[in-house]
């Protein structure tokens, strides 16, 4: 009988085993003795074999010693369809339909730590059913650019919100016995030239903004693996960045697990071996035979390999391998996870504006639903992670189901849909509802048809926004304009019927300057998962009160946002040629290593300068007094909330505030209370205000609760570049409590 390793799956058991006193990272080391004994039995070849991909989504164990392979799954918003061993093409399985969870920005719009935990646990559960050990998520980079292709995957422009959710997602997932691989470490804030761009930023900006979400998930959440990003940070590729991987991640944060390069993001043998990478994904041209050769020449030592293997095995011990005859025996998508997806969707929907149109009135008998975004599925599309969802309720289906028999729902597409860059073979017959260009003007026939329905209806619901091909991994948007003549259409609809609500279906912000005056109500509806349409209908019909809050700023215009205003993006030198894309060109793949290196050296060297520093998102808009279209943290309800007077106390370890919160309405509702901090007499430069604490509070009709928010003193520190350490500036703090970054209800002053 084959020897199998005994694995301890649950963090709780581990804690018990070692008296509960170890840090989440140190818990990974409790089996080091056994691991070392195991390493001693391995040949060099077996060890090196663990340092690179085995298939597109696995890295090898050692069968002879009962060490199972490590199986990965994308991540981050649903367990990805099973692919072929050598790539992403479908394996054609039938039990691999998963739950499609709301995408990152939707999760963040809930501002709910509890839901982030449930979300992570749902991902962790379904990963186990598929025999996966590690999910490639959560994706937690800061949304620096409104045009960012992966804004929808990422959480927020704010590090405190992102960090809180990243932590709880990590805990939820790992408590189910699946490791996270938190990504993309770090400063992966643009898709433009993502494989080669050098992000140049100050240490203070790096620490206070871009590293925060990783830091909490790793130190407090015990994230077991980390994916270094494609880009460079301050001159070094992330997959071989001494400062990021060895000094900060392992040195300061005490990370004990393993790192996995982003797919195709390993760049050299020596760089990876010396500066913190464990596993090359995918390929073995750097962390395969060249490692063995380098040991033979003395450039590397076998102990270095042992150390990397030890870090991988720690996770292998913590995560129980799912036996092959247990994995993939039931459908991946489970009802309890579909329920989590619905809960997240319900709490993520943001009511941006409402001049009495919503909730839908009892006398509405005929609703005209206009816009292709009401029917397009969003589980996949574009490049990158998608989900083969077991089912997906579209907005139109959700509205039709909720409307029932007494209400007639009509539908017209209204505008053409831009399919973007196509993956796979082009269809032989062109879909008449497809636009050839993103800025193609409105089609008069489609507009006329939509207007005719609008005229006959009691209420028009216009579905605008982007789509999954426009916001996608691999490229950034050129602008944030509404595509395919949507503005012209919404103006015509508004002319035809003033009782109009707009629902924006997108992952990131859009330019609403034309749409806003033509929409008495506006809802941000996101890419909201398997139950997205159900949740949206519940909010529109007033079964539940909307309670999402924006996790990023909606700028009035793109040029107002910090990286644009500072001339940092797009790259003023316009250097092109995404190394990542180029490296997969057939002619490049067939080059010898020397030719390849010469080719890489000949490429342009794009840079992204972060001279806006920590003035990211609302930190910029508030400090520079630029009015956005909708501010960070904004989101209305069907009820109003009263904030009672705030009492504040500064202790040794934390600042605490307490206040009463009352739901003045006739229905249950949630409010997300937000505490911002300003420093009236600071010597150090600070943004005019920064989020430091928040909480989602559920209140019954007319109910009052006392709410306490805590800001740990360590969250009030800044990164002192002179001493290269965290520092606390003592003095006065102005505490600003409110319902949004631009809706402050109570203030108090304390001295720390
Ligand atoms: C993405 C990662 C993803 C990986 C595997 C890369 O292109 O950047 O986020 O996990 O592919 O699919």
XYZ file of C-alpha atoms and ligand atoms in Angstrom:
764
model
C 0.000 0.000 0.000
C 1.228 3.443 -0.880
C 2.336 5.526 2.036
C 0.134 8.609 2.455
C 0.891 11.646 4.500
C -1.376 12.511 7.347
C -2.601 16.017 6.928
C -4.082 18.314 9.463
C -6.689 20.297 7.636
C -8.303 22.659 10.007
C -6.664 25.732 11.429
C -8.529 25.060 14.673
C -6.905 21.668 15.104
C -3.526 23.131 14.367
C -4.008 25.847 16.940
C -5.039 23.248 19.504
C -2.001 21.121 18.709
C 0.333 23.953 19.537
C -1.467 25.580 22.387
C -3.053 28.239 20.198
C -0.181 30.603 20.846
C 1.454 30.555 17.423
C 0.820 33.256 14.854
C -1.197 32.174 11.807
C 2.018 31.994 9.755
C 3.996 30.125 12.403
C 1.281 27.479 12.561
C 2.500 26.408 9.154
C 5.818 25.352 10.653
C 4.555 22.813 13.207
C 5.438 19.862 10.977
C 8.877 21.104 9.973
C 10.631 18.167 11.622
C 8.653 15.604 9.629
C 9.021 17.737 6.540
C 12.789 17.840 6.931
C 12.869 14.060 7.333
C 10.871 13.737 4.148
C 13.134 16.116 2.243
C 16.095 14.014 3.308
C 14.567 11.082 1.419
C 14.090 13.027 -1.813
C 16.435 13.111 -4.771
C 17.485 16.467 -6.180
C 15.421 15.746 -9.292
C 12.315 15.060 -7.206
C 12.789 18.291 -5.312
C 13.358 20.426 -8.389
C 10.347 18.800 -9.967
C 8.245 20.523 -7.299
C 9.463 23.974 -8.323
C 7.605 24.279 -11.609
C 4.327 23.383 -13.248
C 3.314 19.812 -13.900
C 0.196 20.776 -15.859
C -1.318 24.187 -16.538
C -3.032 24.049 -13.134
C -0.842 21.814 -10.977
C 2.659 21.430 -9.647
C 4.138 18.071 -8.781
C 4.400 16.193 -5.528
C 6.446 13.017 -5.145
C 4.283 9.981 -5.711
C 6.914 7.589 -4.381
C 6.755 9.311 -0.980
C 3.000 9.836 -0.912
C 3.256 13.564 -1.520
C 0.278 14.621 -3.565
C 0.436 17.134 -6.434
C -0.706 20.658 -5.688
C -3.870 21.451 -7.646
C -4.734 25.071 -8.371
C -7.983 26.683 -9.512
C -8.805 30.200 -10.646
C -10.156 32.241 -8.604
C -11.204 34.704 -7.617
C -15.016 34.732 -8.138
C -15.838 31.079 -8.835
C -14.010 27.810 -9.363
C -13.002 27.912 -12.995
C -14.102 25.275 -15.474
C -11.671 22.346 -15.704
C -9.154 22.966 -18.478
C -6.970 20.704 -20.576
C -3.755 19.668 -18.790
C -1.690 21.826 -21.139
C -3.827 24.981 -21.241
C -7.078 26.760 -20.588
C -9.170 25.036 -23.274
C -12.180 23.280 -21.777
C -11.713 19.694 -20.666
C -15.358 19.118 -21.504
C -16.362 17.895 -18.056
C -19.966 17.809 -16.900
C -19.674 18.135 -13.119
C -17.487 21.257 -13.126
C -20.222 23.914 -13.270
C -19.561 26.148 -10.301
C -21.231 28.944 -8.401
C -20.561 32.295 -9.988
C -19.982 34.669 -7.089
C -20.353 38.442 -7.552
C -17.049 39.814 -8.844
C -14.551 41.670 -6.634
C -15.884 45.208 -6.825
C -19.386 43.907 -6.060
C -18.147 42.053 -2.987
C -16.378 45.211 -1.875
C -19.569 47.256 -2.347
C -21.123 45.221 0.483
C -18.523 46.595 2.887
C -19.284 43.425 4.816
C -16.560 41.484 6.545
C -19.097 38.787 7.379
C -20.012 38.324 3.721
C -16.357 38.345 2.659
C -15.820 35.439 5.059
C -18.826 33.556 3.674
C -17.676 34.272 0.115
C -14.229 32.847 0.889
C -15.774 29.821 2.545
C -18.019 29.240 -0.485
C -14.979 29.337 -2.752
C -13.080 27.037 -0.407
C -15.932 24.507 -0.269
C -16.393 24.263 -4.006
C -12.619 24.027 -4.517
C -12.570 20.928 -2.314
C -15.353 19.302 -4.329
C -13.174 19.741 -7.388
C -10.097 18.330 -5.687
C -8.320 21.686 -5.634
C -5.810 22.611 -2.938
C -5.196 26.267 -3.738
C -7.443 28.920 -5.237
C -5.783 31.668 -7.253
C -7.392 34.450 -5.295
C -8.421 36.694 -3.680
C -7.305 39.423 -6.119
C -6.723 42.446 -3.948
C -4.766 45.078 -5.867
C -5.801 48.672 -5.313
C -7.992 50.174 -8.033
C -5.672 52.981 -9.046
C -7.093 53.686 -12.506
C -10.799 53.984 -13.361
C -9.995 52.288 -16.689
C -8.193 49.312 -15.123
C -9.015 46.096 -16.975
C -9.199 44.108 -13.719
C -11.015 46.686 -11.584
C -13.944 44.270 -11.524
C -11.776 41.508 -10.028
C -10.157 43.785 -7.484
C -11.876 45.108 -4.407
C -11.471 48.805 -3.772
C -9.432 51.954 -4.215
C -9.072 52.058 -0.431
C -6.506 49.947 1.427
C -8.431 49.677 4.705
C -11.585 48.355 3.027
C -9.591 46.065 0.715
C -7.516 44.737 3.600
C -10.501 43.946 5.826
C -12.247 42.027 3.049
C -9.066 40.299 1.856
C -8.458 39.084 5.399
C -11.940 37.661 5.877
C -12.007 36.064 2.395
C -8.700 34.384 3.237
C -9.932 33.108 6.596
C -13.203 31.853 5.117
C -11.459 29.949 2.364
C -8.689 28.474 4.484
C -11.120 27.421 7.232
C -12.646 25.145 4.601
C -9.284 23.495 4.051
C -8.366 25.249 0.800
C -5.314 27.520 0.653
C -5.587 30.952 -0.917
C -2.963 32.263 -3.303
C -3.432 35.968 -2.762
C -2.652 37.969 -5.898
C -1.064 39.881 -7.576
C 1.813 40.816 -5.305
C 2.252 43.751 -5.819
C 1.400 47.084 -7.453
C -0.354 45.362 -10.359
C -2.641 48.277 -11.107
C -2.720 48.334 -14.879
C -3.066 45.816 -17.656
C -1.323 48.030 -20.200
C 2.132 46.463 -20.641
C 1.472 44.455 -17.514
C 4.149 41.913 -18.345
C 6.937 44.451 -18.492
C 5.855 47.716 -16.901
C 8.010 49.035 -14.105
C 5.850 50.573 -11.362
C 7.926 53.276 -9.733
C 6.700 54.476 -6.375
C 7.870 55.714 -3.006
C 8.238 53.369 -0.067
C 5.563 55.264 1.850
C 3.030 54.888 -0.971
C 3.933 51.229 -1.328
C 3.433 50.505 2.357
C 0.409 52.655 3.127
C -1.624 51.968 -0.007
C -0.516 49.090 -2.189
C 0.726 46.497 0.310
C -1.978 46.882 2.969
C -4.458 44.274 1.727
C -1.689 41.679 1.382
C -0.205 42.516 4.748
C -3.388 41.828 6.731
C -4.304 38.670 4.832
C -0.803 37.288 5.348
C -0.071 38.305 8.929
C -3.543 38.066 10.474
C -5.170 35.643 8.052
C -2.234 33.305 7.554
C -2.567 33.299 3.750
C -0.613 30.210 2.723
C 0.480 31.208 -0.724
C 1.142 34.375 -2.669
C 1.250 35.091 -6.395
C 3.921 37.593 -7.403
C 2.596 39.866 -10.157
C 3.728 40.182 -13.771
C 5.059 43.727 -13.473
C 8.224 45.142 -11.999
C 8.245 47.212 -8.841
C 11.006 49.781 -8.575
C 13.114 48.040 -11.173
C 12.744 44.337 -10.326
C 10.215 41.828 -11.583
C 7.823 40.888 -8.790
C 8.710 37.211 -9.177
C 12.311 38.001 -8.258
C 11.933 41.112 -6.187
C 14.201 40.890 -3.162
C 12.519 43.778 -1.393
C 8.972 42.485 -1.853
C 9.493 38.749 -1.460
C 12.438 38.309 0.857
C 12.643 41.505 2.889
C 8.965 42.346 3.360
C 6.943 39.163 2.789
C 9.218 36.657 4.488
C 11.341 39.000 6.580
C 8.928 41.493 8.074
C 5.618 39.672 7.722
C 6.947 36.237 8.655
C 5.411 34.452 5.654
C 6.056 30.708 5.883
C 4.202 29.394 2.840
C 5.115 29.437 -0.851
C 4.976 31.790 -3.802
C 3.710 30.895 -7.280
C 4.589 33.133 -10.207
C 1.743 34.474 -12.297
C 1.337 32.355 -15.414
C 4.347 33.168 -17.595
C 5.673 35.648 -15.041
C 8.944 33.929 -14.108
C 11.962 35.635 -15.639
C 15.187 33.916 -14.661
C 16.646 31.006 -12.749
C 18.990 32.949 -10.510
C 16.535 35.794 -9.896
C 13.760 33.423 -8.906
C 15.988 31.148 -6.819
C 17.728 33.939 -4.940
C 14.892 36.385 -4.521
C 11.921 34.513 -3.227
C 10.038 32.481 -5.847
C 9.040 28.882 -5.087
C 7.094 27.690 -8.105
C 7.335 28.679 -11.764
C 3.927 28.651 -13.402
C 3.897 27.609 -16.062
C 6.854 25.886 -17.708
C 10.141 24.633 -16.348
C 12.641 26.595 -18.420
C 13.800 28.558 -15.348
C 13.006 26.402 -12.307
C 13.591 22.997 -13.897
C 16.817 21.603 -15.361
C 18.655 24.983 -15.093
C 18.406 24.709 -11.294
C 20.095 21.292 -11.382
C 22.743 22.648 -13.768
C 23.368 25.666 -11.527
C 23.880 23.409 -8.523
C 26.401 21.423 -10.548
C 28.364 24.595 -11.304
C 28.123 25.795 -7.711
C 26.066 28.876 -8.564
C 23.237 27.498 -6.389
C 23.181 25.015 -3.535
C 20.928 22.071 -2.810
C 20.054 23.677 0.561
C 18.404 26.508 -1.361
C 16.224 23.979 -3.114
C 15.463 22.261 0.213
C 14.280 25.528 1.683
C 11.877 26.124 -1.219
C 10.552 22.585 -1.022
C 10.070 22.949 2.736
C 7.932 26.044 2.172
C 5.775 24.165 -0.338
C 5.466 21.111 1.894
C 4.261 23.215 4.804
C 1.202 24.043 2.752
C 0.948 20.448 1.544
C 0.784 19.363 5.195
C -1.793 22.014 6.090
C -4.069 21.236 3.151
C -5.427 17.738 2.934
C -5.214 16.371 -0.590
C -8.648 15.258 -1.806
C -8.498 11.585 -2.803
C -9.022 11.093 -6.540
C -12.093 8.908 -5.984
C -13.726 11.581 -3.820
C -13.044 14.643 -5.984
C -15.430 15.515 -8.803
C -18.165 13.116 -7.795
C -20.828 15.802 -7.343
C -21.595 19.068 -9.144
C -19.220 21.835 -8.059
C -21.963 24.415 -7.522
C -23.753 23.805 -4.245
C -27.034 25.350 -3.023
C -25.418 26.782 0.114
C -22.853 28.584 -2.053
C -25.532 29.842 -4.437
C -27.206 31.248 -1.346
C -23.998 33.043 -0.337
C -23.767 34.482 -3.860
C -27.335 35.789 -3.511
C -26.668 37.348 -0.105
C -23.591 39.142 -1.431
C -25.473 40.361 -4.514
C -28.354 41.655 -2.383
C -26.055 43.760 -0.230
C -23.805 44.980 -3.042
C -26.303 46.918 -5.160
C -25.683 50.652 -4.877
C -28.486 53.178 -5.261
C -26.581 56.142 -6.665
C -29.515 58.488 -7.218
C -33.257 58.326 -6.607
C -35.781 61.030 -7.376
C -38.763 58.987 -6.269
C -38.730 56.403 -9.072
C -37.634 53.484 -6.895
C -38.807 51.232 -5.396
C -41.203 50.329 -8.189
C -44.639 51.671 -7.277
C -47.616 49.383 -6.669
C -49.545 50.905 -9.590
C -46.865 50.094 -12.194
C -48.462 47.615 -14.595
C -46.116 47.750 -17.545
C -42.320 47.863 -17.390
C -40.115 48.391 -20.447
C -36.696 46.834 -19.904
C -34.258 48.340 -22.393
C -30.626 47.443 -23.037
C -28.630 44.353 -23.868
C -26.994 44.382 -20.463
C -30.326 43.129 -19.118
C -29.848 39.833 -20.929
C -26.102 39.334 -21.369
C -24.557 36.728 -19.087
C -21.463 37.885 -17.250
C -20.041 34.648 -15.819
C -17.338 34.648 -18.484
C -16.176 36.790 -21.367
C -13.070 38.765 -22.116
C -9.745 37.301 -21.157
C -8.982 35.589 -17.888
C -10.862 33.989 -15.087
C -14.484 33.215 -15.697
C -16.879 30.655 -14.365
C -18.887 27.977 -16.109
C -21.855 28.799 -13.920
C -24.404 26.126 -13.131
C -26.955 28.858 -13.799
C -27.064 32.643 -13.965
C -30.211 34.678 -13.435
C -29.988 37.683 -15.770
C -31.522 41.016 -14.749
C -34.399 40.555 -17.223
C -35.162 37.073 -15.865
C -35.043 38.388 -12.310
C -37.473 41.196 -13.118
C -39.834 38.916 -15.044
C -39.949 36.368 -12.231
C -40.553 38.983 -9.549
C -43.110 40.896 -11.622
C -45.332 37.815 -11.845
C -48.623 37.764 -13.699
C -50.014 41.200 -12.858
C -47.201 43.182 -14.486
C -46.245 43.080 -18.163
C -42.513 43.233 -18.836
C -41.400 44.130 -22.369
C -37.833 44.102 -23.622
C -35.806 45.722 -26.400
C -32.012 45.520 -26.855
C -31.717 49.301 -27.481
C -28.042 49.261 -28.444
C -25.514 46.964 -30.016
C -23.094 45.035 -27.897
C -19.351 45.409 -28.478
C -17.757 41.933 -28.496
C -14.183 43.202 -28.045
C -11.194 41.100 -28.902
C -12.496 37.673 -29.755
C -11.050 34.505 -28.217
C -11.514 31.348 -30.191
C -12.861 31.030 -33.715
C -14.924 33.916 -35.129
C -18.572 33.028 -35.824
C -19.373 32.491 -39.487
C -22.503 34.678 -39.384
C -22.254 38.141 -37.826
C -24.749 38.763 -35.033
C -26.811 41.833 -36.091
C -26.815 42.990 -32.459
C -23.012 43.179 -32.363
C -21.252 46.503 -32.809
C -18.098 46.701 -34.915
C -16.591 49.447 -32.788
C -16.935 50.422 -29.158
C -17.877 53.989 -30.105
C -20.294 53.004 -32.848
C -23.201 55.492 -32.701
C -26.676 54.374 -31.653
C -28.571 52.380 -34.236
C -31.687 54.425 -35.195
C -33.783 51.287 -35.671
C -32.908 49.909 -32.240
C -33.530 53.315 -30.646
C -36.937 53.655 -32.326
C -37.983 50.189 -31.203
C -36.893 50.932 -27.607
C -38.599 54.346 -27.572
C -41.850 52.785 -28.773
C -41.797 50.379 -25.797
C -40.845 53.191 -23.424
C -43.832 55.288 -24.530
C -46.285 52.515 -23.751
C -44.789 51.646 -20.353
C -45.474 52.943 -16.831
C -41.788 52.584 -16.023
C -38.625 52.270 -18.093
C -35.601 50.429 -16.724
C -32.561 51.135 -18.851
C -29.636 48.727 -18.534
C -26.380 50.426 -19.510
C -22.748 50.019 -18.574
C -19.896 48.048 -20.087
C -19.454 44.331 -20.665
C -16.921 41.641 -19.877
C -15.079 42.138 -23.168
C -14.641 45.838 -22.568
C -13.422 45.466 -18.990
C -11.024 42.559 -19.203
C -7.743 41.144 -18.079
C -4.974 41.862 -20.570
C -5.977 45.421 -21.500
C -7.222 48.601 -19.897
C -10.141 50.583 -21.242
C -9.219 53.534 -23.455
C -11.706 55.674 -21.541
C -14.726 55.249 -19.267
C -17.309 56.336 -21.843
C -20.554 54.443 -22.098
C -20.205 52.333 -25.253
C -22.248 51.897 -28.427
C -24.465 54.987 -28.356
C -25.952 54.348 -24.907
C -26.034 58.073 -24.122
C -28.073 58.923 -27.199
C -30.433 56.078 -26.386
C -31.023 57.035 -22.762
C -31.757 60.641 -23.759
C -34.356 59.429 -26.255
C -35.901 57.120 -23.657
C -36.109 59.936 -21.142
C -37.827 62.135 -23.713
C -40.353 59.348 -24.231
C -40.952 58.527 -20.564
C -39.736 60.469 -17.527
C -40.389 57.555 -15.195
C -37.011 56.021 -15.873
C -34.425 54.195 -13.795
C -30.966 53.320 -15.089
C -29.141 50.217 -13.924
C -25.420 50.157 -14.673
C -24.006 46.703 -15.242
C -20.236 46.992 -15.047
C -17.306 46.202 -12.807
C -15.778 49.682 -12.798
C -16.914 53.291 -13.060
C -18.362 54.917 -16.177
C -18.716 58.538 -17.290
C -22.260 59.570 -16.356
C -22.254 63.222 -17.389
C -24.825 62.710 -20.156
C -26.729 59.845 -18.605
C -27.229 61.397 -15.176
C -29.553 64.273 -16.174
C -31.628 61.784 -18.185
C -32.006 59.307 -15.309
C -34.149 60.184 -12.287
C -32.830 57.030 -10.608
C -29.459 55.299 -11.061
C -28.395 51.953 -9.650
C -24.932 50.359 -9.832
C -25.767 46.711 -10.424
C -22.285 45.130 -10.963
C -21.485 41.707 -12.392
C -23.390 40.108 -9.665
C -23.083 36.371 -9.948
C -25.361 33.412 -10.253
C -28.245 35.126 -8.417
C -27.530 38.654 -9.672
C -30.895 39.082 -11.422
C -32.816 37.813 -8.392
C -31.076 40.250 -6.055
C -31.532 43.161 -8.431
C -35.272 42.538 -8.756
C -35.615 42.373 -4.961
C -34.019 45.800 -4.683
C -35.911 47.381 -7.605
C -39.272 46.147 -6.296
C -38.458 47.223 -2.749
C -38.518 43.763 -1.152
C -35.237 44.785 0.415
C -33.627 48.192 0.796
C -30.486 48.847 -1.228
C -27.434 48.996 1.009
C -24.289 48.811 -1.153
C -21.757 51.635 -1.026
C -19.251 52.535 -3.712
C -15.840 50.938 -3.133
C -14.318 53.435 -5.589
C -14.915 56.978 -6.764
C -17.009 57.646 -9.854
C -15.080 60.561 -11.337
C -17.137 63.133 -13.234
C -14.584 62.756 -16.012
C -11.607 60.482 -16.405
C -9.085 63.346 -16.510
C -10.068 64.282 -12.949
C -8.698 61.048 -11.528
C -5.243 61.251 -9.941
C -2.985 59.264 -12.289
C -4.513 61.078 -15.283
C -4.453 64.505 -13.664
C -0.772 64.029 -12.824
C 0.042 62.885 -16.360
C 1.176 59.482 -15.087
C -1.242 57.403 -17.114
C -1.345 56.662 -19.979
C 2.448 56.410 -20.150
C 3.541 59.752 -21.648
C 6.321 57.938 -23.541
C 3.757 55.531 -24.932
C 6.144 52.584 -24.811
C 4.229 49.572 -26.059
C 4.680 45.850 -26.437
C 3.341 43.822 -23.592
C 6.122 41.388 -22.809
C 3.623 38.847 -21.571
C 1.737 38.759 -24.843
C 4.933 38.828 -26.879
C 6.454 35.945 -24.968
C 3.684 33.657 -26.114
C 4.129 34.429 -29.810
C 5.091 31.208 -31.632
C 8.301 32.725 -33.034
C 9.361 33.828 -29.554
C 8.551 30.450 -28.050
C 10.820 28.744 -30.554
C 13.841 30.954 -29.770
C 16.922 29.693 -27.963
C 17.388 31.120 -24.431
C 20.056 33.518 -25.722
C 17.887 34.735 -28.606
C 15.010 35.140 -26.211
C 17.061 37.245 -23.837
C 18.279 39.430 -26.712
C 14.691 39.823 -27.850
C 13.565 40.817 -24.342
C 16.426 43.301 -24.063
C 15.396 44.894 -27.350
C 11.852 45.598 -26.158
C 10.721 48.996 -24.966
C 10.869 49.450 -21.203
C 7.537 50.930 -20.152
C 7.321 52.718 -16.829
C 4.482 53.825 -14.628
C 5.312 56.627 -12.243
C 3.153 56.866 -9.149
C 3.892 60.509 -8.424
C 0.347 61.032 -7.182
C 1.693 58.996 -4.247
C -0.938 58.108 -1.634
C -3.491 60.425 -3.215
C -5.391 57.490 -4.681
C -9.145 57.697 -5.324
C -11.051 59.853 -2.844
C -7.823 60.785 -1.067
C -7.050 62.791 -4.224
C -10.534 64.130 -4.949
C -11.019 65.362 -1.372
C -7.544 66.811 -0.968
C -7.635 68.632 -4.319
C -11.297 69.633 -3.904
C -12.326 68.017 -7.177
C -16.007 67.069 -7.106
C -16.629 63.551 -8.349
C -19.858 62.365 -9.915
C -20.378 59.973 -6.990
C -18.036 59.836 -4.050
C -16.314 56.864 -2.476
C -18.617 55.283 0.107
C -21.765 56.750 -1.447
C -24.955 54.688 -1.593
C -28.577 55.596 -0.811
C -31.338 53.566 0.797
C -35.132 53.543 0.746
C -35.039 54.721 4.366
C -33.107 57.456 6.121
C -30.760 56.980 9.045
C -30.153 59.337 11.940
C -26.740 59.434 13.538
C -26.776 60.334 17.247
C -23.968 62.381 18.839
C -20.582 60.650 18.682
C -18.430 60.140 21.763
C -14.757 59.476 21.154
C -11.960 58.174 23.314
C -8.273 57.831 22.516
C -6.705 55.003 24.543
C -3.218 53.524 24.457
C -3.942 50.930 21.789
C -6.933 52.309 19.950
C -9.296 55.163 19.270
C -12.925 54.235 19.903
C -16.065 56.052 18.908
C -19.653 55.308 19.901
C -22.922 56.706 18.631
C -26.511 55.700 18.136
C -27.892 54.900 14.723
C -31.616 54.916 13.966
C -33.469 53.547 10.969
C -36.192 56.157 10.484
C -37.950 54.136 7.799
C -40.786 51.640 7.710
C -38.711 48.702 6.454
C -35.599 46.876 7.692
C -32.430 48.297 6.202
C -28.655 48.219 6.542
C -26.392 51.230 6.815
C -22.619 51.163 6.326
C -21.155 53.617 8.810
C -17.763 55.034 7.889
C -15.176 56.723 10.063
C -12.641 59.001 8.404
C -9.658 60.608 10.090
C -8.104 64.010 9.379
C -5.056 65.594 10.993
C -5.646 69.289 11.508
C -2.211 70.139 12.877
C 0.000 67.557 11.198
C 3.647 68.138 10.406
C 3.718 65.126 8.129
C 1.852 65.296 4.809
C -1.506 63.460 4.896
C -4.495 63.256 2.581
C -7.302 65.493 3.799
C -9.080 62.432 5.160
C -8.681 58.674 5.227
C -11.081 55.851 6.007
C -10.008 54.124 9.217
C -13.014 52.045 10.302
C -16.407 50.968 8.995
C -19.240 48.644 9.863
C -22.378 47.338 8.207
C -25.254 47.680 10.664
C -28.649 45.971 10.197
C -31.640 47.774 11.683
C -35.323 46.870 11.783
C -37.941 49.501 10.913
C -37.638 52.309 13.459
C -34.875 50.498 15.345
C -31.989 52.236 17.127
C -28.655 50.601 17.928
C -25.519 51.806 19.643
C -22.550 51.325 17.351
C -18.905 51.264 18.390
C -16.054 51.592 15.915
C -12.455 50.891 16.821
C -9.355 52.204 15.095
C -6.264 50.311 16.252
C -3.437 52.747 16.974
C -1.218 50.907 14.500
C -3.617 51.895 11.698
C -2.914 55.545 12.472
C 0.793 55.240 11.741
C 2.553 56.410 8.602
C 5.624 55.010 6.888
C 8.539 57.207 7.857
C 10.987 57.167 4.962
C 13.727 58.747 7.043
C 13.764 55.894 9.565
C 12.363 53.282 7.172
C 9.794 52.232 9.752
C 6.195 52.796 10.833
C 5.816 55.893 12.942
C 2.991 57.445 14.934
C 2.552 61.179 14.668
C 1.085 62.346 17.947
C -1.335 65.240 18.044
C -4.907 66.084 17.190
C -7.192 63.858 15.138
C -10.428 65.057 13.652
C -12.782 62.083 13.520
C -15.449 62.310 10.844
C -18.311 59.860 10.970
C -20.691 59.503 8.095
C -22.667 57.647 5.511
C -20.183 58.361 2.673
C -16.864 60.139 2.216
C -18.861 63.229 1.167
C -21.678 62.822 3.698
C -20.178 63.387 7.140
C -22.791 63.488 9.913
C -20.792 63.779 13.140
C -17.318 64.969 14.081
C -15.199 64.797 17.227
C -11.635 65.627 18.143
C -9.188 63.522 20.117
C -5.487 63.778 20.832
C -3.189 60.816 20.483
C -3.705 35.909 -14.364
C -3.885 35.291 -12.996
C -4.466 33.911 -13.128
C -3.553 33.078 -14.015
C -4.033 31.651 -14.212
C -2.965 34.991 -15.319
O -3.043 35.472 -16.614
O -3.030 37.143 -14.245
O -4.703 36.110 -12.211
O -4.644 33.337 -11.865
O -3.484 33.685 -15.285
O -5.222 31.631 -14.895
